[in-house]
Amino acid sequence: MKFHDLNIRGTDYNNDLALIKEAYKFGWDYLNLNYSQDHYKEALSYKDDLLEEISLFEWKDSYRNKYNSQSIEISMGINIQNANSNEIRKIVNKYRNNCSYMSALGGDLKVNRSVCENHRMDVLSRPYYKRRDSGMNHVLAKEAARNNVAIELCFRDVLKNSLKFRANIISSFKEIMMFHRKYNFPIILTTDSKSIYDIRSTKDIVGFFKSIGFSDKEIYNGFYYYPREIIDFNRQRKNMVIKGVKVIEGASDFTEIDSKTPKFEESECFDEAISQKEDDFFDCDESEDDFSDYDEEDEVFVGESEDEFTDVEFESLEKEDLL
């Protein structure tokens, strides 16, 4: 199994490269760097340089080179932010044919519904954002299933919040998973890492989602099966004639086409799938250069972030009060 994270927050060349190196050390195999609609073109300008740097890098500082000599895969996508339903539709029409991954930040019920009803969108990210509920209901769940729009749950929302706000997010995760089990829409699990200090190992992430009631199959689907389906589908998008019809090169009449993405086998032990990646992790040598691009001002604490649950006032709290 390869672990996919479809939401790494891209900013600039140096920070993106540091995130990729750190994520690979911690067991991730595929990363999608997300940018806002205003910075996506700028990111494409250095994508080739980033790929070249990764291909030349010798993973000698990573414990993973003992088990896996294959380099990490990356892609770039758009995460639409601060846009209403009409603006989202315009952005999708503008970038869809030139973008391999498109998601939209949720929270507002109108935005949540417009994304779930748009079959050209890949993901509705964080429908619970700035809300006291999950942002999902049975109507949105049916639309997401019908249009094959995945719902994204971000681990960073739990990592960067505490007390009742963390409990509220975990409750939203469980409610969304309840709708998923009933209506069977796709769910992807991401980290939304902004700096190297946000990245956690795959074993830690799996352990967290297990602790809140996710099954092995649901974790497998969230980190591998559904992300892989999104990636493979978008690679074939140019061959799509209309929704549900595509051109298959070399296929004869009545050729049966099966998904290449392996589904979860009930007989396999999920813990064993990642145990090999975690062996001797603490014995690896840390390079001082890995932390050279980190800016302390970018660290997010509850009450200091303008985009984290602003419907509650935090200005009177000190950092010590949150410990």
XYZ file of N, CA and C in Angstrom, residues 89-313:
675
model
N -17.923 28.071 -9.970
C -18.245 27.558 -11.297
C -17.358 28.194 -12.369
N -17.084 29.484 -12.257
C -16.223 30.161 -13.227
C -14.784 29.658 -13.155
N -14.286 29.438 -11.921
C -12.915 28.946 -11.757
C -12.778 27.537 -12.318
N -13.786 26.705 -12.093
C -13.756 25.335 -12.623
C -13.737 25.358 -14.151
N -14.552 26.192 -14.756
C -14.572 26.287 -16.221
C -13.234 26.779 -16.772
N -12.546 27.602 -16.007
C -11.289 28.188 -16.465
C -10.117 27.221 -16.349
N -10.056 26.462 -15.258
C -8.867 25.662 -14.981
C -9.057 24.150 -15.129
N -10.278 23.667 -15.277
C -10.514 22.232 -15.214
C -9.685 21.434 -16.212
N -9.576 21.915 -17.435
C -8.863 21.163 -18.466
C -7.351 21.181 -18.281
N -6.844 22.098 -17.462
C -5.401 22.228 -17.272
C -4.962 21.895 -15.854
N -5.840 21.320 -15.073
C -5.538 21.046 -13.669
C -5.905 19.594 -13.351
N -4.991 18.892 -12.683
C -5.207 17.477 -12.388
C -5.968 17.238 -11.096
N -6.209 18.295 -10.324
C -6.902 18.123 -9.045
C -7.560 19.437 -8.660
N -8.859 19.383 -8.375
C -9.583 20.592 -8.000
C -10.440 20.310 -6.772
N -10.253 21.139 -5.749
C -11.056 21.046 -4.539
C -11.517 22.441 -4.153
N -12.479 22.499 -3.259
C -12.986 23.787 -2.794
C -13.163 23.721 -1.286
N -12.759 24.776 -0.615
C -12.906 24.860 0.832
C -14.371 25.062 1.179
N -14.900 24.189 2.033
C -16.297 24.258 2.403
C -16.537 25.091 3.643
N -17.658 24.851 4.275
C -18.046 25.589 5.467
C -19.401 26.234 5.307
N -19.539 27.040 4.267
C -20.834 27.635 3.955
C -21.715 26.573 3.305
N -22.952 26.457 3.749
C -23.832 25.405 3.235
C -24.106 25.552 1.743
N -24.193 26.800 1.270
C -24.406 27.008 -0.165
C -23.206 26.524 -0.966
N -21.998 26.785 -0.455
C -20.785 26.307 -1.133
C -20.722 24.783 -1.066
N -21.022 24.221 0.102
C -21.007 22.763 0.237
C -21.933 22.100 -0.778
N -23.117 22.665 -0.939
C -24.079 22.054 -1.856
C -23.658 22.234 -3.312
N -23.176 23.434 -3.668
C -22.790 23.666 -5.064
C -21.634 22.768 -5.484
N -20.698 22.490 -4.567
C -19.580 21.607 -4.886
C -20.057 20.160 -5.011
N -20.902 19.723 -4.107
C -21.413 18.343 -4.163
C -22.249 18.094 -5.417
N -22.858 19.134 -5.950
C -23.697 18.989 -7.142
C -22.908 19.143 -8.435
N -21.635 19.499 -8.342
C -20.807 19.748 -9.531
C -19.928 18.526 -9.800
N -20.247 17.768 -10.848
C -19.492 16.550 -11.138
C -18.090 16.841 -11.661
N -17.802 18.105 -11.993
C -16.455 18.460 -12.469
C -15.496 18.741 -11.312
N -16.016 18.835 -10.115
C -15.177 19.001 -8.931
C -14.713 17.639 -8.427
N -13.511 17.602 -7.863
C -12.985 16.360 -7.316
C -13.308 16.202 -5.835
N -13.154 17.290 -5.066
C -13.216 17.171 -3.608
C -13.887 18.393 -2.993
N -14.722 18.137 -1.982
C -15.197 19.182 -1.074
C -14.346 19.092 0.178
N -13.515 20.107 0.393
C -12.565 20.085 1.503
C -13.162 20.708 2.760
N -13.128 19.971 3.849
C -13.499 20.472 5.171
C -14.881 21.138 5.187
N -15.939 20.390 4.954
C -17.288 20.980 4.971
C -17.684 21.522 6.339
N -16.964 21.132 7.375
C -17.229 21.572 8.748
C -16.503 22.862 9.108
N -15.773 23.453 8.171
C -14.907 24.604 8.450
C -15.711 25.788 9.006
N -15.291 26.295 10.178
C -15.928 27.422 10.869
C -17.385 27.139 11.235
N -17.712 25.879 11.433
C -19.075 25.508 11.776
C -19.087 24.755 13.103
N -20.270 24.718 13.723
C -20.455 23.946 14.939
C -21.001 22.551 14.642
N -21.386 22.317 13.379
C -21.812 20.987 12.969
C -20.885 20.500 11.868
N -21.208 19.348 11.289
C -20.326 18.747 10.280
C -20.434 19.400 8.910
N -21.503 20.187 8.668
C -21.696 20.777 7.350
C -22.249 19.810 6.324
N -22.573 18.592 6.753
C -23.134 17.582 5.861
C -24.513 17.162 6.347
N -25.370 16.792 5.415
C -26.672 16.214 5.727
C -26.994 15.158 4.682
N -28.158 14.541 4.783
C -28.467 13.449 3.861
C -28.610 13.923 2.422
N -29.037 15.186 2.215
C -29.171 15.713 0.851
C -27.791 15.863 0.204
N -26.835 16.474 0.926
C -25.486 16.654 0.397
C -24.795 15.298 0.216
N -25.053 14.361 1.128
C -24.441 13.042 1.013
C -24.900 12.331 -0.261
N -26.186 12.429 -0.580
C -26.701 11.813 -1.803
C -26.105 12.468 -3.044
N -25.992 13.807 -3.030
C -25.428 14.513 -4.177
C -23.951 14.171 -4.369
N -23.210 14.082 -3.268
C -21.791 13.729 -3.363
C -21.625 12.327 -3.930
N -22.476 11.398 -3.512
C -22.404 10.038 -4.034
C -22.788 9.991 -5.517
N -23.818 10.756 -5.887
C -24.292 10.743 -7.278
C -23.272 11.351 -8.231
N -22.577 12.401 -7.785
C -21.605 13.092 -8.639
C -20.167 12.669 -8.383
N -19.978 11.680 -7.509
C -18.649 11.147 -7.208
C -17.698 12.243 -6.718
N -18.186 13.105 -5.852
C -17.371 14.157 -5.237
C -16.913 13.655 -3.873
N -15.607 13.645 -3.648
C -15.059 13.146 -2.387
C -15.142 14.222 -1.307
N -15.299 13.793 -0.070
C -15.296 14.676 1.086
C -13.955 14.518 1.792
N -13.314 15.642 2.085
C -11.972 15.624 2.666
C -12.009 15.925 4.163
N -11.337 15.065 4.949
C -11.165 15.269 6.377
C -9.689 15.548 6.644
N -9.380 16.689 7.277
C -7.996 17.130 7.469
C -7.529 16.888 8.897
N -6.420 16.191 9.035
C -5.854 15.920 10.348
C -5.343 17.197 11.019
N -4.932 18.180 10.253
C -4.386 19.414 10.828
C -5.427 20.156 11.656
N -6.691 20.008 11.335
C -7.735 20.652 12.123
C -7.767 20.120 13.546
N -7.418 18.849 13.715
C -7.322 18.276 15.056
C -6.001 18.666 15.715
N -4.937 18.668 14.932
C -3.606 18.947 15.456
C -3.482 20.366 15.994
N -4.103 21.334 15.347
C -3.907 22.738 15.675
C -5.017 23.321 16.539
N -5.916 22.506 17.032
C -6.964 22.984 17.927
C -6.964 22.129 19.185
N -7.628 22.604 20.215
C -7.639 21.879 21.480
C -8.976 22.079 22.179
N -9.113 21.380 23.300
C -10.283 21.497 24.148
C -11.569 21.213 23.368
N -12.600 22.018 23.567
C -13.901 21.723 22.973
C -13.890 21.877 21.455
N -12.980 22.678 20.914
C -12.919 22.865 19.464
C -12.384 21.605 18.784
N -11.404 20.954 19.402
C -10.925 19.675 18.879
C -12.015 18.615 18.986
N -12.723 18.609 20.107
C -13.812 17.642 20.278
C -14.902 17.855 19.239
N -15.180 19.113 18.893
C -16.193 19.414 17.887
C -15.779 18.884 16.515
N -14.487 19.001 16.192
C -13.994 18.518 14.904
C -14.067 16.994 14.837
N -13.660 16.329 15.900
C -13.724 14.870 15.932
C -15.167 14.397 15.801
N -16.086 15.118 16.450
C -17.501 14.788 16.314
C -17.974 14.941 14.873
N -17.472 15.982 14.185
C -17.818 16.181 12.769
C -17.276 15.043 11.918
N -16.043 14.602 12.212
C -15.473 13.472 11.488
C -16.372 12.242 11.595
N -16.824 11.966 12.808
C -17.656 10.778 13.033
C -19.008 10.890 12.331
N -19.577 12.097 12.326
C -20.865 12.276 11.666
C -20.735 12.120 10.155
N -19.668 12.677 9.583
C -19.439 12.523 8.140
C -19.212 11.057 7.798
N -18.478 10.354 8.644
C -18.260 8.930 8.396
C -19.571 8.142 8.488
N -20.471 8.573 9.351
C -21.778 7.920 9.443
C -22.534 8.066 8.124
N -22.523 9.281 7.526
C -23.158 9.481 6.225
C -22.459 8.662 5.147
N -21.134 8.563 5.229
C -20.378 7.789 4.237
C -20.785 6.320 4.259
N -20.956 5.773 5.445
C -21.331 4.364 5.563
C -22.731 4.106 5.019
N -23.577 5.115 5.057
C -24.950 4.938 4.588
C -25.089 5.216 3.098
N -24.424 6.269 2.599
C -24.627 6.693 1.206
C -23.445 6.367 0.294
N -22.310 5.974 0.883
C -21.175 5.466 0.102
C -20.569 6.491 -0.855
N -20.459 7.749 -0.443
C -19.698 8.722 -1.229
C -18.216 8.588 -0.860
N -17.299 9.018 -1.732
C -15.864 8.870 -1.435
C -15.444 9.778 -0.279
N -14.498 9.300 0.500
C -13.876 10.092 1.564
C -12.366 9.971 1.435
N -11.663 11.108 1.512
C -10.207 11.082 1.524
C -9.717 11.709 2.827
N -8.605 11.198 3.312
C -7.987 11.675 4.547
C -6.687 12.381 4.197
N -6.497 13.596 4.704
C -5.321 14.395 4.370
C -4.728 15.001 5.645
N -3.542 15.623 5.485
C -2.894 16.279 6.627
C -2.991 17.792 6.549
N -3.125 18.360 5.344
C -3.141 19.811 5.165
C -1.908 20.449 5.799
N -0.751 19.820 5.618
C 0.488 20.305 6.225
C 0.923 21.615 5.594
N 1.269 22.571 6.443
C 1.712 23.883 5.987
C 3.211 24.056 6.155
N 3.777 23.448 7.186
C 5.214 23.488 7.437
C 5.696 22.084 7.770
N 7.008 21.926 7.878
C 7.565 20.604 8.171
C 7.168 20.149 9.566
N 6.775 21.067 10.431
C 6.391 20.692 11.784
C 4.940 20.185 11.853
N 4.193 20.337 10.784
C 2.833 19.793 10.732
C 2.815 18.333 10.304
N 3.889 17.865 9.687
C 3.916 16.519 9.112
C 4.091 15.488 10.211
N 3.290 14.439 10.146
C 3.378 13.315 11.058
C 3.576 12.029 10.256
N 4.088 11.013 10.915
C 4.318 9.748 10.227
C 2.990 9.083 9.884
N 3.027 8.224 8.902
C 1.811 7.514 8.497
C 1.271 6.645 9.635
N 2.147 6.116 10.456
C 1.704 5.279 11.573
C 0.939 6.109 12.596
N 1.399 7.329 12.862
C 0.701 8.197 13.811
C -0.680 8.583 13.289
N -0.758 8.903 12.000
C -2.037 9.311 11.423
C -3.033 8.154 11.457
N -2.558 6.978 11.077
C -3.425 5.795 11.097
C -3.899 5.512 12.521
N -2.999 5.644 13.483
C -3.364 5.403 14.878
C -4.440 6.348 15.370
N -4.371 7.625 14.935
C -5.392 8.585 15.351
C -6.760 8.212 14.806
N -6.848 7.942 13.498
C -8.151 7.641 12.904
C -8.711 6.320 13.432
N -7.843 5.389 13.788
C -8.325 4.167 14.422
C -8.931 4.467 15.789
N -8.302 5.399 16.508
C -8.751 5.692 17.872
C -10.123 6.348 17.915
N -10.551 6.981 16.817
C -11.862 7.633 16.810
C -12.917 6.787 16.091
N -12.576 5.535 15.797
C -13.588 4.602 15.315
C -13.559 4.252 13.846
N -12.542 4.694 13.092
C -12.451 4.319 11.682
C -11.929 2.892 11.580
N -12.484 2.135 10.649
C -12.037 0.768 10.436
C -10.805 0.742 9.542
N -10.136 -0.417 9.489
C -8.971 -0.568 8.622
C -9.325 -0.298 7.163
N -10.477 -0.796 6.729
C -10.894 -0.603 5.341
C -11.137 0.869 5.044
N -11.752 1.594 5.959
C -12.039 3.015 5.746
C -10.756 3.835 5.705
N -9.781 3.482 6.520
C -8.487 4.173 6.490
C -7.750 3.863 5.195
N -7.784 2.609 4.786
C -7.162 2.200 3.524
C -7.763 2.962 2.352
N -9.094 3.021 2.310
C -9.767 3.740 1.229
C -9.456 5.230 1.263
N -9.371 5.809 2.469
C -9.144 7.243 2.591
C -7.747 7.679 2.211
N -6.761 6.806 2.425
C -5.374 7.154 2.138
C -4.863 6.582 0.822
N -5.574 5.605 0.282
C -5.058 4.994 -0.945
C -6.108 4.805 -2.033
N -7.187 4.071 -1.752
C -8.103 3.686 -2.818
C -8.792 4.891 -3.466
N -9.466 5.719 -2.684
C -10.163 6.868 -3.256
C -9.203 7.909 -3.850
N -8.081 8.252 -3.185
C -7.123 9.171 -3.840
C -6.605 8.629 -5.162
N -6.333 7.317 -5.211
C -5.831 6.740 -6.447
C -6.886 6.786 -7.547
N -8.154 6.584 -7.173
C -9.231 6.665 -8.149
C -9.346 8.075 -8.723
N -9.195 9.094 -7.876
C -9.247 10.480 -8.344
C -8.096 10.767 -9.302
N -6.909 10.337 -8.943
C -5.725 10.577 -9.782
C -5.869 9.890 -11.136
N -6.251 8.615 -11.127
C -6.370 7.864 -12.384
C -7.490 8.415 -13.262
N -8.602 8.818 -12.635
C -9.712 9.372 -13.410
C -9.310 10.663 -14.105
N -8.602 11.545 -13.402
C -8.215 12.828 -13.987
C -7.154 12.666 -15.074
N -6.355 11.622 -14.990
C -5.380 11.366 -16.054
C -6.075 10.943 -17.344
N -7.271 10.386 -17.236
C -8.021 9.966 -18.414
C -9.088 10.977 -18.823
N -9.118 12.106 -18.152
C -10.183 13.078 -18.408
C -10.174 13.573 -19.860
N -9.003 13.656 -20.470
C -8.933 14.141 -21.847
C -9.622 13.186 -22.824
N -9.769 11.911 -22.420
C -10.436 10.928 -23.276
C -11.936 10.845 -23.037
N -12.438 11.671 -22.097
C -13.860 11.645 -21.785
C -14.661 12.364 -22.877
N -15.641 11.677 -23.421
C -16.510 12.282 -24.426
C -17.626 13.049 -23.731
N -18.390 12.350 -22.925
C -19.383 12.934 -22.041
C -19.287 12.177 -20.720
N -20.049 12.605 -19.737
C -20.015 11.929 -18.446
C -20.440 10.465 -18.606
N -19.533 9.556 -18.197
C -19.811 8.132 -18.277
C -19.344 7.479 -19.556
N -18.793 8.269 -20.504
C -18.332 7.716 -21.779
C -16.931 8.224 -22.050
N -16.011 7.299 -22.341
C -14.641 7.694 -22.647
C -14.091 6.828 -23.776
N -13.066 7.328 -24.426
C -12.390 6.612 -25.500
C -11.305 5.728 -24.878
N -11.330 4.426 -25.186
C -10.344 3.479 -24.671
C -9.505 2.997 -25.843
N -8.245 3.403 -25.861
C -7.366 3.041 -26.964
C -7.031 1.553 -26.916
N -7.128 0.900 -28.052
C -6.771 -0.510 -28.155
C -7.817 -1.467 -27.650
N -8.987 -0.958 -27.278
C -10.036 -1.842 -26.754
C -10.943 -2.291 -27.884
N -11.303 -3.571 -27.897
C -12.219 -4.109 -28.890
C -13.644 -4.028 -28.342
N -14.605 -4.452 -29.147
C -15.999 -4.429 -28.720
C -16.191 -5.325 -27.496
N -16.989 -4.827 -26.555
C -17.357 -5.573 -25.355
C -16.147 -5.927 -24.493
N -15.101 -5.085 -24.562
C -13.941 -5.319 -23.701
C -14.300 -4.957 -22.273
N -14.022 -5.856 -21.347
C -14.334 -5.604 -19.939
C -13.186 -4.837 -19.300
N -13.520 -3.679 -18.741
C -12.512 -2.823 -18.140
C -12.664 -2.879 -16.626
N -11.585 -3.249 -15.940
C -11.610 -3.317 -14.481
C -10.731 -2.221 -13.919
N -11.054 -1.786 -12.702
C -10.242 -0.798 -12.018
C -8.874 -1.385 -11.686
N -7.815 -0.595 -11.893
C -6.470 -1.062 -11.603
C -6.115 -0.862 -10.133
N -6.912 -0.116 -9.417
C -6.628 0.140 -8.018
C -7.108 -1.024 -7.169
N -6.208 -1.706 -6.455
C -6.639 -2.854 -5.645
C -7.501 -2.416 -4.477
N -8.563 -3.157 -4.217
C -9.424 -2.864 -3.088
C -8.889 -3.533 -1.830
N -9.380 -3.076 -0.719
C -8.921 -3.576 0.571
C -9.321 -5.032 0.751
N -8.370 -5.851 1.163
C -8.636 -7.253 1.436
C -8.859 -7.424 2.937
N -9.980 -8.034 3.292
C -10.312 -8.200 4.703
C -9.290 -9.052 5.444
N -8.590 -9.929 4.714
C -7.666 -10.849 5.358
C -6.338 -10.200 5.718
N -6.022 -9.041 5.116
C -4.727 -8.441 5.370
C -4.764 -7.588 6.634
N -3.649 -7.546 7.310
C -3.532 -6.761 8.540
C -3.017 -5.378 8.184
N -3.769 -4.355 8.521
C -3.386 -3.007 8.127
C -2.125 -2.560 8.840
N -1.923 -2.980 10.093
C -0.739 -2.559 10.832
C 0.535 -3.061 10.180
N 0.475 -4.266 9.592
C 1.657 -4.819 8.941
C 2.001 -4.068 7.657
N 1.007 -3.417 7.058
C 1.247 -2.696 5.798
C 2.151 -1.507 5.992
N 2.194 -0.954 7.210
C 3.021 0.225 7.443
C 4.160 -0.038 8.406
N 4.217 -1.235 8.994
C 5.244 -1.511 10.000
C 6.639 -1.460 9.396
N 6.774 -1.903 8.130
C 8.080 -1.915 7.494
C 8.614 -0.510 7.290
N 7.702 0.444 7.064
C 8.124 1.819 6.840
C 8.587 2.498 8.123
N 8.175 1.964 9.289
C 8.463 2.621 10.554
C 9.668 2.038 11.280
N 10.214 0.905 10.809
C 11.349 0.291 11.484
C 12.558 1.220 11.458
N 13.249 1.300 12.584
C 14.481 2.086 12.702
C 14.290 3.550 12.392
N 13.064 4.073 12.580
C 12.814 5.481 12.237
C 13.660 6.417 13.083
N 13.761 6.147 14.380
C 14.468 7.056 15.261
C 15.981 6.916 15.155
N 16.447 5.945 14.356
C 17.879 5.799 14.155
C 18.394 6.603 12.985
N 17.495 7.207 12.216
C 17.936 7.955 11.037
C 18.587 9.248 11.482
N 19.548 9.701 10.691
C 20.269 10.937 10.997
C 19.465 12.121 10.522
N 19.331 13.105 11.392
C 18.621 14.324 11.024
C 19.611 15.319 10.434
N 19.226 15.945 9.381
C 20.044 16.970 8.750
C 19.588 18.339 9.200
N 20.547 19.180 9.599
C 20.196 20.516 10.062
C 19.566 21.348 8.971
N 19.869 20.998 7.710
C 19.315 21.775 6.597
C 17.834 21.557 6.427
N 17.297 20.454 7.010
C 15.875 20.155 6.831
C 14.991 21.230 7.434
N 15.522 21.983 8.425
C 14.703 22.952 9.133
C 15.095 24.382 8.791
N 15.949 24.554 7.785
C 16.465 25.888 7.485
C 15.431 26.802 6.865
N 14.405 26.221 6.221
C 13.431 27.055 5.527
C 12.211 27.365 6.371
N 12.218 26.930 7.631
C 11.026 27.135 8.463
C 11.029 28.528 9.054
N 9.920 29.192 8.959
C 9.748 30.517 9.521
C 8.857 30.413 10.746
N 9.388 30.799 11.912
C 8.638 30.638 13.151
C 7.344 31.423 13.147
N 7.281 32.487 12.349
C 6.074 33.295 12.320
C 4.909 32.569 11.667
N 5.204 31.477 10.928
C 4.147 30.745 10.247
C 3.472 29.737 11.152
N 4.038 29.480 12.352
C 3.432 28.499 13.250
C 2.074 28.997 13.712
N 1.097 28.097 13.703
C -0.282 28.470 14.011
C -0.650 27.983 15.389
N -1.169 28.876 16.233
C -1.710 28.515 17.531
C -3.167 28.889 17.558
N -3.919 28.189 18.355
C -5.338 28.483 18.484
C -5.496 29.899 19.005
N -6.322 30.671 18.328
C -6.557 32.047 18.745
C -5.732 33.053 17.991
N -4.665 32.578 17.260
C -3.866 33.511 16.497
C -4.111 33.397 15.012
N -4.781 32.334 14.595
C -5.033 32.133 13.178
C -6.331 32.805 12.776
N -6.290 33.522 11.698
C -7.475 34.213 11.233
C -8.441 33.297 10.509
N -7.943 32.096 10.107
C -8.805 31.212 9.325
C -9.232 29.973 10.102
N -9.018 29.945 11.414
C -9.399 28.779 12.189
C -10.567 29.114 13.108
N -11.792 28.783 12.679
C -12.969 28.873 13.524
C -13.118 30.274 14.138
N -13.253 31.253 13.284
C -13.282 32.632 13.737
C -14.608 33.035 14.348
N -15.604 32.122 14.420
C -16.862 32.474 15.042
C -16.756 32.481 16.563
N -15.581 32.134 17.101
C -15.363 32.172 18.538
C -14.206 33.114 18.825
N -14.318 33.961 19.846
C -13.298 34.933 20.179
C -12.197 34.270 21.011
